[in-house]
mmCIF file of C-alpha atoms (C1' of nucleotides) in Angstrom:
data_model
loop_
_atom_site.group_PDB
_atom_site.id
_atom_site.type_symbol
_atom_site.label_atom_id
_atom_site.label_comp_id
_atom_site.label_asym_id
_atom_site.label_seq_id
_atom_site.Cartn_x
_atom_site.Cartn_y
_atom_site.Cartn_z
ATOM 1 C CA MET A 12 -16.534 -7.047 17.338
ATOM 2 C CA ALA A 13 -15.743 -3.378 17.827
ATOM 3 C CA GLY A 14 -12.259 -1.971 18.425
ATOM 4 C CA SER A 15 -11.096 0.128 21.336
ATOM 5 C CA PRO A 16 -11.929 3.860 21.440
ATOM 6 C CA ASP A 17 -8.366 4.356 22.724
ATOM 7 C CA LEU A 18 -7.255 3.414 19.261
ATOM 8 C CA ARG A 19 -8.250 6.837 18.015
ATOM 9 C CA GLU A 20 -6.045 8.462 20.624
ATOM 10 C CA LEU A 21 -3.071 6.339 19.662
ATOM 11 C CA LEU A 22 -3.514 7.082 15.980
ATOM 12 C CA ALA A 23 -3.852 10.825 16.537
ATOM 13 C CA ARG A 24 -0.094 11.042 17.082
ATOM 14 C CA PRO A 25 2.544 12.008 14.494
ATOM 15 C CA VAL A 26 2.773 9.351 11.801
ATOM 16 C CA LEU A 27 6.430 8.553 12.451
ATOM 17 C CA GLU A 28 5.489 7.555 15.984
ATOM 18 C CA VAL A 29 2.395 5.672 14.977
ATOM 19 C CA ALA A 30 3.901 3.561 12.194
ATOM 20 C CA PRO A 31 6.394 1.509 14.258
ATOM 21 C CA ARG A 32 3.810 1.246 17.003
ATOM 22 C CA LEU A 33 1.478 -0.576 14.610
ATOM 23 C CA LEU A 34 3.936 -3.413 14.076
ATOM 24 C CA GLY A 35 2.401 -6.358 15.892
ATOM 25 C CA ALA A 36 -1.078 -4.843 15.861
ATOM 26 C CA VAL A 37 -3.865 -7.086 14.613
ATOM 27 C CA ILE A 38 -6.301 -6.047 11.907
ATOM 28 C CA ARG A 39 -9.508 -8.062 11.656
ATOM 29 C CA HIS A 40 -12.305 -8.415 9.199
ATOM 30 C CA GLY A 41 -14.858 -11.161 9.694
ATOM 31 C CA GLU A 42 -13.108 -14.470 10.287
ATOM 32 C CA VAL A 43 -9.720 -13.216 9.151
ATOM 33 C CA ALA A 44 -7.116 -11.540 11.352
ATOM 34 C CA ILE A 45 -3.623 -10.419 10.399
ATOM 35 C CA ARG A 46 -0.723 -9.434 12.641
ATOM 36 C CA LEU A 47 1.140 -6.568 10.990
ATOM 37 C CA THR A 48 4.836 -7.133 10.310
ATOM 38 C CA GLU A 49 5.552 -4.346 7.824
ATOM 39 C CA VAL A 50 4.199 -0.805 7.428
ATOM 40 C CA GLU A 51 5.104 2.484 5.778
ATOM 41 C CA ALA A 52 4.507 6.050 6.959
ATOM 42 C CA TYR A 53 3.114 8.727 4.639
ATOM 43 C CA ASP A 54 3.126 12.292 5.889
ATOM 44 C CA GLY A 55 0.603 14.156 3.780
ATOM 45 C CA ALA A 56 1.537 17.682 2.770
ATOM 46 C CA ASN A 57 5.092 17.241 4.127
ATOM 47 C CA ASP A 58 5.775 14.167 2.030
ATOM 48 C CA PRO A 59 6.249 14.226 -1.753
ATOM 49 C CA GLY A 60 5.730 10.463 -1.709
ATOM 50 C CA SER A 61 2.205 10.732 -0.304
ATOM 51 C CA HIS A 62 -0.968 10.656 -2.378
ATOM 52 C CA ALA A 63 -2.047 13.643 -0.290
ATOM 53 C CA TYR A 64 0.988 15.799 -1.080
ATOM 54 C CA SER A 65 -0.760 17.992 -3.637
ATOM 55 C CA GLY A 66 -3.922 18.525 -1.625
ATOM 56 C CA PRO A 67 -7.302 16.828 -1.376
ATOM 57 C CA THR A 68 -8.835 14.959 -4.327
ATOM 58 C CA ALA A 69 -11.726 12.551 -4.675
ATOM 59 C CA ARG A 70 -9.369 9.639 -4.149
ATOM 60 C CA ASN A 71 -7.445 10.805 -1.083
ATOM 61 C CA ARG A 72 -10.159 12.735 0.776
ATOM 62 C CA VAL A 73 -10.362 10.203 3.614
ATOM 63 C CA MET A 74 -6.772 10.963 4.612
ATOM 64 C CA PHE A 75 -7.732 14.550 5.336
ATOM 65 C CA GLY A 76 -10.356 13.412 7.819
ATOM 66 C CA PRO A 77 -10.020 12.197 11.414
ATOM 67 C CA PRO A 78 -7.700 9.319 12.390
ATOM 68 C CA GLY A 79 -8.929 5.769 12.791
ATOM 69 C CA HIS A 80 -10.375 5.274 9.333
ATOM 70 C CA LEU A 81 -9.250 3.187 6.369
ATOM 71 C CA TYR A 82 -7.879 4.781 3.225
ATOM 72 C CA CYS A 83 -8.180 2.230 0.400
ATOM 73 C CA TYR A 84 -6.896 2.959 -3.074
ATOM 74 C CA PHE A 85 -6.656 1.141 -6.395
ATOM 75 C CA VAL A 86 -3.344 0.813 -8.256
ATOM 76 C CA TYR A 87 -1.819 -0.836 -11.307
ATOM 77 C CA GLY A 88 -5.178 -1.650 -12.786
ATOM 78 C CA MET A 89 -5.913 -4.578 -10.493
ATOM 79 C CA HIS A 90 -4.840 -4.099 -6.900
ATOM 80 C CA TRP A 91 -6.263 -2.547 -3.761
ATOM 81 C CA CYS A 92 -4.094 -1.366 -0.876
ATOM 82 C CA ALA A 93 -5.194 -0.236 2.582
ATOM 83 C CA ASN A 94 -3.899 2.456 4.937
ATOM 84 C CA VAL A 95 -4.752 3.483 8.478
ATOM 85 C CA VAL A 96 -5.398 7.229 8.645
ATOM 86 C CA CYS A 97 -3.564 8.850 11.540
ATOM 87 C CA GLY A 98 -2.412 12.230 12.830
ATOM 88 C CA VAL A 99 -4.803 15.020 13.715
ATOM 89 C CA ASP A 100 -7.886 15.805 11.633
ATOM 90 C CA GLY A 101 -6.727 17.611 8.517
ATOM 91 C CA ALA A 102 -3.146 16.357 8.579
ATOM 92 C CA ALA A 103 -3.635 13.719 5.845
ATOM 93 C CA SER A 104 -1.063 11.321 7.220
ATOM 94 C CA ALA A 105 -1.502 7.567 6.990
ATOM 95 C CA VAL A 106 0.213 4.241 7.521
ATOM 96 C CA LEU A 107 0.223 1.760 4.656
ATOM 97 C CA MET A 108 -0.201 -1.816 5.842
ATOM 98 C CA ARG A 109 2.334 -3.618 3.702
ATOM 99 C CA ALA A 110 2.501 -7.137 5.111
ATOM 100 C CA GLY A 111 1.537 -9.413 7.953
ATOM 101 C CA GLU A 112 0.935 -12.900 9.238
ATOM 102 C CA VAL A 113 -2.499 -14.461 8.986
ATOM 103 C CA VAL A 114 -3.271 -15.414 12.587
ATOM 104 C CA GLU A 115 -6.977 -16.249 12.238
ATOM 105 C CA GLY A 116 -8.998 -17.594 9.361
ATOM 106 C CA LEU A 117 -5.992 -19.194 7.737
ATOM 107 C CA GLU A 118 -8.029 -21.957 6.113
ATOM 108 C CA LEU A 119 -10.386 -19.410 4.628
ATOM 109 C CA VAL A 120 -7.590 -17.359 3.119
ATOM 110 C CA ARG A 121 -5.741 -20.425 1.863
ATOM 111 C CA ALA A 122 -8.871 -21.728 0.156
ATOM 112 C CA ALA A 123 -9.066 -18.503 -1.823
ATOM 113 C CA ARG A 124 -5.381 -18.681 -2.811
ATOM 114 C CA PRO A 125 -4.564 -22.286 -3.669
ATOM 115 C CA GLY A 126 -0.873 -23.043 -3.907
ATOM 116 C CA VAL A 127 0.276 -19.927 -2.073
ATOM 117 C CA ARG A 128 2.599 -20.462 0.880
ATOM 118 C CA PRO A 129 1.024 -19.377 4.192
ATOM 119 C CA SER A 130 3.767 -16.815 4.781
ATOM 120 C CA ASP A 131 3.023 -15.265 1.380
ATOM 121 C CA LEU A 132 -0.713 -14.832 1.865
ATOM 122 C CA ALA A 133 -0.394 -11.282 3.221
ATOM 123 C CA ARG A 134 3.158 -10.553 2.039
ATOM 124 C CA GLY A 135 2.738 -7.278 0.162
ATOM 125 C CA PRO A 136 0.103 -4.546 0.481
ATOM 126 C CA ALA A 137 -2.227 -5.822 -2.242
ATOM 127 C CA ARG A 138 -2.076 -9.378 -0.931
ATOM 128 C CA LEU A 139 -2.794 -8.182 2.592
ATOM 129 C CA ALA A 140 -5.813 -6.197 1.432
ATOM 130 C CA ARG A 141 -7.030 -9.136 -0.597
ATOM 131 C CA ALA A 142 -6.642 -11.572 2.297
ATOM 132 C CA LEU A 143 -8.802 -9.283 4.426
ATOM 133 C CA GLY A 144 -11.310 -8.681 1.654
ATOM 134 C CA LEU A 145 -10.623 -4.942 1.615
ATOM 135 C CA ASP A 146 -11.401 -2.859 -1.468
ATOM 136 C CA GLY A 147 -13.030 0.438 -2.404
ATOM 137 C CA GLU A 148 -16.123 -0.486 -0.423
ATOM 138 C CA TYR A 149 -14.093 0.001 2.722
ATOM 139 C CA ASP A 150 -12.528 3.330 1.848
ATOM 140 C CA GLY A 151 -13.371 5.548 4.823
ATOM 141 C CA ALA A 152 -14.448 2.646 7.062
ATOM 142 C CA ASP A 153 -14.234 3.437 10.776
ATOM 143 C CA LEU A 154 -11.835 1.075 12.555
ATOM 144 C CA VAL A 155 -13.455 1.726 15.930
ATOM 145 C CA ALA A 156 -17.019 0.990 14.825
ATOM 146 C CA GLY A 157 -16.089 -2.003 12.617
ATOM 147 C CA PRO A 158 -16.634 -4.277 10.788
ATOM 148 C CA VAL A 159 -12.933 -3.876 10.113
ATOM 149 C CA THR A 160 -11.106 -3.366 13.408
ATOM 150 C CA LEU A 161 -7.566 -2.751 14.562
ATOM 151 C CA THR A 162 -6.176 -3.944 17.884
ATOM 152 C CA PRO A 163 -2.860 -2.347 18.850
ATOM 153 C CA ARG A 164 -0.186 -4.147 20.813
ATOM 154 C CA SER A 165 -0.307 -3.313 24.485
ATOM 155 C CA ARG A 166 3.484 -2.992 24.606
ATOM 156 C CA MET A 167 6.148 -1.775 22.270
ATOM 157 C CA LEU A 168 8.188 -4.453 20.521
ATOM 158 C CA PRO A 169 11.841 -4.688 21.601
ATOM 159 C CA GLN A 170 13.527 -1.819 19.824
ATOM 160 C CA ARG A 171 16.112 -4.076 18.220
ATOM 161 C CA SER A 172 13.477 -6.153 16.452
ATOM 162 C CA ILE A 173 12.268 -3.154 14.471
ATOM 163 C CA ALA A 174 14.117 -2.391 11.251
ATOM 164 C CA THR A 175 13.686 0.689 9.091
ATOM 165 C CA GLY A 176 14.596 1.602 5.528
ATOM 166 C CA PRO A 177 13.364 3.305 2.377
ATOM 167 C CA ARG A 178 9.795 2.788 1.229
ATOM 168 C CA VAL A 179 9.049 0.335 -1.558
ATOM 169 C CA GLY A 180 8.405 1.375 -5.138
ATOM 170 C CA LEU A 181 8.541 5.147 -4.651
ATOM 171 C CA ARG A 182 10.094 7.502 -7.125
ATOM 172 C CA ARG A 183 9.542 10.627 -5.040
ATOM 173 C CA ALA A 184 11.078 11.010 -1.572
ATOM 174 C CA ALA A 185 12.629 7.577 -2.084
ATOM 175 C CA GLU A 186 15.407 8.334 0.391
ATOM 176 C CA ARG A 187 13.214 8.747 3.465
ATOM 177 C CA PRO A 188 13.562 5.662 5.709
ATOM 178 C CA TRP A 189 9.884 5.501 6.552
ATOM 179 C CA ARG A 190 9.330 1.792 6.100
ATOM 180 C CA TYR A 191 9.253 -0.231 9.308
ATOM 181 C CA TRP A 192 9.293 -4.004 9.616
ATOM 182 C CA VAL A 193 9.833 -6.806 12.114
ATOM 183 C CA ASP A 194 13.387 -7.864 11.426
ATOM 184 C CA GLY A 195 13.726 -11.439 10.256
ATOM 185 C CA ASP A 196 9.998 -12.133 9.963
ATOM 186 C CA PRO A 197 9.274 -14.343 6.926
ATOM 187 C CA THR A 198 6.091 -12.465 6.066
ATOM 188 C CA VAL A 199 7.891 -9.192 5.333
ATOM 189 C CA SER A 200 7.844 -8.299 1.633
ATOM 190 C CA PRO A 201 11.042 -7.911 -0.417
ATOM 191 C CA TYR A 202 12.405 -4.427 -1.002
ATOM 192 C CA ARG A 203 12.155 -3.012 -4.502
ATOM 193 C CA PRO A 204 13.130 0.416 -5.737
ATOM 194 C CA ALA A 205 10.805 2.224 -8.140
ATOM 195 C CA THR A 206 10.923 0.739 -11.625
ATOM 196 C CA PRO A 207 12.919 3.128 -13.816
ATOM 197 C CA ARG A 208 11.094 4.227 -16.919
ATOM 198 C CA PRO A 209 12.684 4.592 -20.352
ATOM 199 C CA PRO A 210 13.732 8.060 -21.475
ATOM 200 C CA ARG A 211 10.840 10.001 -22.891
ATOM 201 C CA VAL A 212 10.836 10.459 -26.635
ATOM 202 C CA VAL A 213 10.130 14.052 -27.652
ATOM 203 C "C1'" DT B 25 -9.132 15.769 -24.154
ATOM 204 C "C1'" DA B 26 -5.093 12.993 -23.915
ATOM 205 C "C1'" DA B 27 -1.230 10.816 -21.912
ATOM 206 C "C1'" DA B 28 1.502 9.085 -18.337
ATOM 207 C "C1'" DA B 29 2.419 7.198 -14.013
ATOM 208 C "C1'" DG B 30 1.548 4.296 -10.503
ATOM 209 C "C1'" DA B 31 2.573 2.977 -2.347
ATOM 210 C "C1'" DT B 32 1.920 -4.300 -7.393
ATOM 211 C "C1'" DC B 33 1.834 -9.017 -8.489
ATOM 212 C "C1'" DG B 34 2.633 -13.168 -10.809
ATOM 213 C "C1'" DA B 35 4.337 -15.474 -14.867
ATOM 214 C "C1'" DC B 36 8.183 -16.583 -17.179
ATOM 215 C "C1'" DT B 37 13.488 -17.282 -18.728
ATOM 216 C "C1'" DG C 23 16.600 -12.166 -12.567
ATOM 217 C "C1'" DT C 24 13.136 -9.587 -16.186
ATOM 218 C "C1'" DC C 25 8.707 -8.263 -18.048
ATOM 219 C "C1'" DG C 26 3.818 -7.610 -19.056
ATOM 220 C "C1'" DA C 27 -1.079 -7.157 -17.391
ATOM 221 C "C1'" DT C 28 -4.386 -3.892 -16.377
ATOM 222 C "C1'" DC C 29 -7.105 0.598 -15.559
ATOM 223 C "C1'" DT C 30 -7.818 4.542 -12.335
ATOM 224 C "C1'" DT C 31 -6.317 8.916 -11.115
ATOM 225 C "C1'" DT C 32 -3.807 12.738 -11.909
ATOM 226 C "C1'" DT C 33 -1.567 16.085 -14.591
ATOM 227 C "C1'" DA C 34 -0.456 18.471 -18.628
ATOM 228 C "C1'" DA C 35 -1.850 20.963 -22.605
#
DNA sequence: TAAAAGATCGACT
DNA sequence: GTCGATCTTTTAA
């Protein structure tokens, strides 16, 4: 099922507007659908915390393209995470999908993750990507054409249900409160500062 | 060419 | 709560 062409218009806005707007949106792939409860904004060249801060590379090239595509990247030797590219073409901004609630295909996802509580199945960016079956194959995938689609909420959530705070696990630009989540939702991932590294031996 | 860091998770005490 | 797995990408030299 294809997404709405209006999606592209919505995503073409500044990333700090788009990110909170994506809370409650539903991302679908095959039988599995997830309602987003936690996201983070990354603002390309204006954001030292973004993969795109130092300019285009083979990994981040999708972010420099038009909005409405997936940017998928590999981290920590074993995990994939997925972003929605937004902003105007060339701006390299994106929204990291950090957590959500599995609203369709729950049995399918549970079967692949025996013993995991339902609220934990997409709690964290790598778990969310895994639940949806997203990996490097989907880097650059068009969310309007499918097979991965995004359906925005028709209305804004009540302002008081949206919480903001620093992004998780960042060393650079750690103070910017560009993480947005649905306050009180059990599927939101725990906050963690960047892991400090031991002093370098010279 | 080499080394370090990393938008994490899950196991373990 | 702490810690190790695991390996790609980037950055430094």
